[in-house]
Short mmCIF file of C-alpha atoms and ligand atoms in Angstrom, two decimals:
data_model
loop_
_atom_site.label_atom_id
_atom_site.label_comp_id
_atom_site.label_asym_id
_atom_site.label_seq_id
_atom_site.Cartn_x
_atom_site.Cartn_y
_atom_site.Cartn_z
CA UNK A 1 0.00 0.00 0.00
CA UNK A 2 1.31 3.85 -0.40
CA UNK A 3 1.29 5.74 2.62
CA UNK A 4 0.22 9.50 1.34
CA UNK A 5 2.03 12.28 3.59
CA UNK A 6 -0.15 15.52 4.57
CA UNK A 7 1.89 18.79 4.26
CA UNK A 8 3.14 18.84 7.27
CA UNK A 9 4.59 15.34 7.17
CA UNK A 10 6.32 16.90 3.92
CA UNK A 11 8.34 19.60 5.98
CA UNK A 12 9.21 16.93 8.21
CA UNK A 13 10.56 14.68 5.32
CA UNK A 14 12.17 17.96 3.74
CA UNK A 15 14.13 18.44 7.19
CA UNK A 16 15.62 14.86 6.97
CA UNK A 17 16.10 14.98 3.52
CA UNK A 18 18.14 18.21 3.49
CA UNK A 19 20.53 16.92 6.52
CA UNK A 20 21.21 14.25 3.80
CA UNK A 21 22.21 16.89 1.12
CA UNK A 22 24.31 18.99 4.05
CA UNK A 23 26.20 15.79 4.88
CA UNK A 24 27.06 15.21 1.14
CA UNK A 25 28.30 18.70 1.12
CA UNK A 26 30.15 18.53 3.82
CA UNK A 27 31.69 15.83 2.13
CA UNK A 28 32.05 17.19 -0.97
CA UNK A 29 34.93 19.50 0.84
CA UNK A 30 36.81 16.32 2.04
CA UNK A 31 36.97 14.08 -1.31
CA UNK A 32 40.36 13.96 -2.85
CA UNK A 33 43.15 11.72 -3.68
CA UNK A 34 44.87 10.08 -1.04
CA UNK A 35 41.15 9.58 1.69
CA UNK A 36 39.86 6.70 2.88
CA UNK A 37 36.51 6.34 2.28
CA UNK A 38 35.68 4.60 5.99
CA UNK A 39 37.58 8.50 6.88
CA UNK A 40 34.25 9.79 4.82
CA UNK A 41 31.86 6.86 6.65
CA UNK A 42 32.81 8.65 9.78
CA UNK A 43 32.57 12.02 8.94
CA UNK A 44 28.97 11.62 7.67
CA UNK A 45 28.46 9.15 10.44
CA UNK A 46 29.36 12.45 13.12
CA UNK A 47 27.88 15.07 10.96
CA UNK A 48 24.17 13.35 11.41
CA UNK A 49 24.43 12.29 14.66
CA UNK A 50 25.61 15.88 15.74
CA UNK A 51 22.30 16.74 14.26
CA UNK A 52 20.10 14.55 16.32
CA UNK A 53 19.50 12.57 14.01
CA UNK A 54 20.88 8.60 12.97
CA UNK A 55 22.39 7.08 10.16
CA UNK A 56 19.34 5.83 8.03
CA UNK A 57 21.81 2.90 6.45
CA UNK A 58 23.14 1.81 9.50
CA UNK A 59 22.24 -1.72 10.42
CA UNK A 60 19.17 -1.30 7.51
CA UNK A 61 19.11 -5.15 6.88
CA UNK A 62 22.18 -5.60 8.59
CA UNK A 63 24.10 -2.97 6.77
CA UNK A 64 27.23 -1.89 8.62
CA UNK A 65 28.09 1.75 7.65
CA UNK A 66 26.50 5.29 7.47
CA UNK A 67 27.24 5.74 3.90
CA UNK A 68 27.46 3.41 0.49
CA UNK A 69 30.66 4.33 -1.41
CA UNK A 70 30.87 2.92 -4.51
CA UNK A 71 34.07 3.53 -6.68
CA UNK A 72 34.34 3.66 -10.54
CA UNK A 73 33.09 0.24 -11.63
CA UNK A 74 30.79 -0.42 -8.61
CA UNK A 75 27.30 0.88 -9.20
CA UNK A 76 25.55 1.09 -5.88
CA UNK A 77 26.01 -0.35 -1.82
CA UNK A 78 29.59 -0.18 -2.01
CA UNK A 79 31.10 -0.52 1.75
CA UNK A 80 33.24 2.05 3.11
CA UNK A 81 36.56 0.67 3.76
CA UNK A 82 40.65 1.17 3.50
CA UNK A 83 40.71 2.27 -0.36
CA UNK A 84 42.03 5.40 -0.92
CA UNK A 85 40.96 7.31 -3.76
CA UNK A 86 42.49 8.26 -6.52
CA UNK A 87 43.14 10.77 -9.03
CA UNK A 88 39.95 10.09 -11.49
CA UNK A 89 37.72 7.87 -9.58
CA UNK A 90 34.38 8.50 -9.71
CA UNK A 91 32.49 7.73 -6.29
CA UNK A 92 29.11 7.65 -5.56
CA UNK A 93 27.81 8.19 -1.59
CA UNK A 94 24.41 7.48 -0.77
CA UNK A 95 23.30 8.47 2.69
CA UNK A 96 20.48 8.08 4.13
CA UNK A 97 19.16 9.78 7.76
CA UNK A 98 16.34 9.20 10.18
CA UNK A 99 14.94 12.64 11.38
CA UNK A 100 11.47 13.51 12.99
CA UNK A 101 11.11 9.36 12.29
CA UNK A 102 10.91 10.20 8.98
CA UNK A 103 13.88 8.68 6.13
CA UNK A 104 16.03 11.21 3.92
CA UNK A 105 17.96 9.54 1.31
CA UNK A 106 19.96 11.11 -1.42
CA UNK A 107 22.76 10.42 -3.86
CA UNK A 108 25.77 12.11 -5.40
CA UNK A 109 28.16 11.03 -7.56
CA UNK A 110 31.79 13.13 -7.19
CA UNK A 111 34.74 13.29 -9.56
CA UNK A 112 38.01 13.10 -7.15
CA UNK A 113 40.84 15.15 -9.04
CA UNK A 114 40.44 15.55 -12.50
CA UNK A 115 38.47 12.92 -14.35
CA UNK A 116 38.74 12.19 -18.04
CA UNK A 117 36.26 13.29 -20.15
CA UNK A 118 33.97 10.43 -20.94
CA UNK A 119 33.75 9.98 -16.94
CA UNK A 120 32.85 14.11 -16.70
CA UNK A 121 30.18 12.70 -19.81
CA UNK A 122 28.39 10.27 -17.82
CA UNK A 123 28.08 12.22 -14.61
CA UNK A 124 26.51 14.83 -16.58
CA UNK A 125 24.25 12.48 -18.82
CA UNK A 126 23.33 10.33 -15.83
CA UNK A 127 22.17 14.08 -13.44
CA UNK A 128 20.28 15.12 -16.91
CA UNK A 129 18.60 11.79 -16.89
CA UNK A 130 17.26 12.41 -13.37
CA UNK A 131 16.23 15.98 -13.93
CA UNK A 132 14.41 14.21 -16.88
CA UNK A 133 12.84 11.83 -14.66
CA UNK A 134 11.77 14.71 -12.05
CA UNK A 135 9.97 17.17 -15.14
CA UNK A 136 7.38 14.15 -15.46
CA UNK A 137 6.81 14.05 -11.64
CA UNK A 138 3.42 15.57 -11.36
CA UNK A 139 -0.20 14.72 -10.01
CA UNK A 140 -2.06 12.92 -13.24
CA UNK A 141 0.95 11.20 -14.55
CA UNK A 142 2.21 7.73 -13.83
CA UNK A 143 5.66 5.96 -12.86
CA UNK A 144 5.82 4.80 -16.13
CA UNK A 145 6.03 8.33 -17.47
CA UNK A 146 9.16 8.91 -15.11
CA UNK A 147 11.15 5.58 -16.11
CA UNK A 148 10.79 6.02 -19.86
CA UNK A 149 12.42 9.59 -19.84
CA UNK A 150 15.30 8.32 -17.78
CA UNK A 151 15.98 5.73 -19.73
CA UNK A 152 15.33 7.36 -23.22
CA UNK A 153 17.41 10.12 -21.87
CA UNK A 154 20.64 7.67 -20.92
CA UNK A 155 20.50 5.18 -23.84
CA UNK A 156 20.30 7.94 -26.60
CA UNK A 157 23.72 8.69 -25.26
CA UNK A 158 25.23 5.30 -25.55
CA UNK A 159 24.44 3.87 -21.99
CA UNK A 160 22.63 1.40 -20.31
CA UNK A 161 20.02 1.40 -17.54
CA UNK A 162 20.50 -1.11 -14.09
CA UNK A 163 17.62 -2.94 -14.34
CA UNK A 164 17.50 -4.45 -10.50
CA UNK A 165 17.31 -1.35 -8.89
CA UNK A 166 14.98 0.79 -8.43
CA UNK A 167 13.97 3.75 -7.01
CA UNK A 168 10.81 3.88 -4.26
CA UNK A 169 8.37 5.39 -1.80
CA UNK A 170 9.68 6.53 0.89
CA UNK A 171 8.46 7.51 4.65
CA UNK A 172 8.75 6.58 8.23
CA UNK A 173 10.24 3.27 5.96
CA UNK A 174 13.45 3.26 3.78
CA UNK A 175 11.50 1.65 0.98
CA UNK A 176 7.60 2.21 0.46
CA UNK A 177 5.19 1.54 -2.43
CA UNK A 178 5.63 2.36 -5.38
CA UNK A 179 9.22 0.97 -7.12
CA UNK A 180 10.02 3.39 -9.50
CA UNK A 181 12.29 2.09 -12.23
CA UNK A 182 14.54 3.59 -14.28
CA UNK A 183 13.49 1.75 -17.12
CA UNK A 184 9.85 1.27 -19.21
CA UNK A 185 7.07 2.50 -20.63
CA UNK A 186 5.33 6.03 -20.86
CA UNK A 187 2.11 5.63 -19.88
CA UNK A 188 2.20 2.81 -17.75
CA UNK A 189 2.09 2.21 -14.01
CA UNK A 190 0.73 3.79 -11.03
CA UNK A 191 -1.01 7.95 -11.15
CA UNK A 192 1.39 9.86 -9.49
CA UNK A 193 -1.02 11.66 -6.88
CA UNK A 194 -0.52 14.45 -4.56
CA UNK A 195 1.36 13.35 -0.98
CA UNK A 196 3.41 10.69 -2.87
CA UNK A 197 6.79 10.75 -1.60
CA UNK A 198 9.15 8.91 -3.97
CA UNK A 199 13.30 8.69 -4.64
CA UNK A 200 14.14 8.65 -7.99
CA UNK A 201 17.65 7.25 -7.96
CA UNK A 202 19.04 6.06 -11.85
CA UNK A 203 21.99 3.78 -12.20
CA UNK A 204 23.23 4.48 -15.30
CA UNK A 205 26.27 2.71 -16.88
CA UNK A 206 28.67 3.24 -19.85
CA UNK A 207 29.09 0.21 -21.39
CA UNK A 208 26.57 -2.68 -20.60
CA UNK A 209 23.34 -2.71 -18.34
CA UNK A 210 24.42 -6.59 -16.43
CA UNK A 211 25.74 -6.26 -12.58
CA UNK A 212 27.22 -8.56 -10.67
CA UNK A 213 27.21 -8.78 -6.60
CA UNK A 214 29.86 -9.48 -5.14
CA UNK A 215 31.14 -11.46 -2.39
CA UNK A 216 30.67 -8.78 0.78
CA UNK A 217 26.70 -9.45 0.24
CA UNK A 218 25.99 -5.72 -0.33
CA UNK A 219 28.83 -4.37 -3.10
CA UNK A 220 26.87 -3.94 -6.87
CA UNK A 221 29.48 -3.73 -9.84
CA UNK A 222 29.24 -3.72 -13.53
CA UNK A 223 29.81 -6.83 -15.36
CA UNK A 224 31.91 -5.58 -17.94
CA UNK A 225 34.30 -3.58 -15.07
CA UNK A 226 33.07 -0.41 -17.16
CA UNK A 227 32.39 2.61 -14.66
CA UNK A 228 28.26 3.37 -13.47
CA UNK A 229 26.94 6.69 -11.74
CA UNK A 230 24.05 7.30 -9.46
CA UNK A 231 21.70 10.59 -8.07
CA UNK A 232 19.25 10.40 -6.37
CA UNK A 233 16.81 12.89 -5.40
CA UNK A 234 13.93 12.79 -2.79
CA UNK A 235 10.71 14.31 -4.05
CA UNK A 236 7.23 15.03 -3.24
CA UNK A 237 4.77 14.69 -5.83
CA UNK A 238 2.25 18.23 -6.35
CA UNK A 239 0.16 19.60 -9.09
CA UNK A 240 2.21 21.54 -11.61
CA UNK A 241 6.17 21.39 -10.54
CA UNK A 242 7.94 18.67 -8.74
CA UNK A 243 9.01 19.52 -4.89
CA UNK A 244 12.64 17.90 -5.02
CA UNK A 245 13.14 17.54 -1.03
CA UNK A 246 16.73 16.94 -1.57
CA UNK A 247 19.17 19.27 -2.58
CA UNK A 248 22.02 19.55 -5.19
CA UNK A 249 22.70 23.19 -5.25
CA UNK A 250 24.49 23.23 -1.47
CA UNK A 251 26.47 20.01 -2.52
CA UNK A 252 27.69 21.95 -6.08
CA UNK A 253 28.30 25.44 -3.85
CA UNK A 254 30.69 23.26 -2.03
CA UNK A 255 32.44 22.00 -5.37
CA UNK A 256 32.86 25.19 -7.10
CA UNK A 257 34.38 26.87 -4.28
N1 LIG B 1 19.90 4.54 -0.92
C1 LIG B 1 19.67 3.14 -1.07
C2 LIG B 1 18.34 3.07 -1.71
O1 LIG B 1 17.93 3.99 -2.26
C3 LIG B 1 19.63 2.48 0.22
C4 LIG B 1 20.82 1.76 0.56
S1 LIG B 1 20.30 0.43 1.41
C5 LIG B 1 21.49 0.01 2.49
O2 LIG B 1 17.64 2.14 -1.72
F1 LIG B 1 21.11 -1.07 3.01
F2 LIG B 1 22.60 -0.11 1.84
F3 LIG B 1 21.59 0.91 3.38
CO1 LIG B 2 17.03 5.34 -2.35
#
């Protein structure tokens, strides 16, 4: 079932959801060669709890960290750990936070150093396919209408679109009604209808759409070793213009400092 959310449960999502976007910006200041990313698990892990509010990922299913790191050729649930990164890595954190007992959950994916150009390419093709994704969140059309212009969005330029995950509801859960896939058909699925409160989240990769899980139980990487981004953005769903919860713009004041 989907669990609607009156207005004010909205300003109570939009509180947890923008402690999620202030912890990516803070560590948007602190990615560059040479850092661990269990130093940026930490960080995050402080930053939240200093705002009275807990790690969302954290023991989620067993889960061990505050953030999922995932480097270059991992798509998504990467665990934070003794890598250090590099020069060109790509890395994609997802945090999530529990505040006012309601989830925020968000997605960035961060260039450390100077990247080469067809990794700048898919970062850029892979936020456009998102922002295509949030124009068609409004009251009277359906999920289906979201998915299609992601994915028509990502394969006209070359890539492919993760096909076992999705994005999802979310609320006083992690994961609510309705999935909301980055892949299928305009016109099809569930009316989007006012109170909704959904994560749209594409995986988009740059060679082939397969994954492959690896041995940790939680780490998802490409098949072909090819690199994969990910943003995610939590929304509520109104009449004319998306509400996007989230927010990019204090991450990206951080990065063009
Ligand atoms: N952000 C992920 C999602 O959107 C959640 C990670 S689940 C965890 O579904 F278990 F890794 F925390
Ligand atoms: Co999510």
């Amino acid at each position: 079932m989907i669990f609607y959310k009156t207005d004010e449960e909205i300003e109570l999502l939009r509180e947890s959801s923008l402690l999620v976007s202030k912890t990516l910006a803070q560590l948007a200041k602190e990615i560059k060669p040479g850092v661990k990313t269990i130093t940026l698990d930490k960080i995050a892990e402080t930053f939240i709890r200093d705002h009275k509010a807990i790690p969302g990922f954290l023991n989620y299913r067993g889960y061990p960290n505050t953030l999922c790191i995932s480097v270059n050729s991992q798509v998504v649930h990467g665990i934070p750990s003794e890598y250090e990164l590099r020069e060109g890595d790509i890395i994609s954190i997802d945090c999530g936070t529990i505040l006012n007992d309601f989830y925020g959950d968000s997605a960035y994916t961060f260039a450390v150093g100077e990247i080469s150009e067809e990794k700048k390419r898919l970062l850029k093709i892979t936020k456009e396919s998102l922002y295509k994704g949030l124009e068609n969140a409004v009251v009277g059309n359906r999920v289906g209408d979201i998915s299609s212009s992601i994915q028509l969005h990502a394969e006209t330029a070359g890539y492919s679109v993760v096909r076992e995950l999705v994005g999802h509801g979310i609320g006083k859960s992690l994961h609510e009604k309705p999935e909301v896939p980055n892949f299928g058909k305009k016109g099809s699925g569930i009316k989007l209808q006012h109170g909704m409160v959904i994560c749209i989240e594409p995986m988009i990769n740059m060679g082939r759409k397969e994954i492959i899980e690896s041995g940790d139980g939680w780490t998802i990487s490409t098949r072909d070793g090819k690199p994969s981004a990910h943003y995610e953005h939590q929304v509520a769903i109104k009449k004319d213009k998306v509400d996007i919860l989230s927010s990019f713009e204090i991450i990206e004041k951080e990065l063009n400092k």
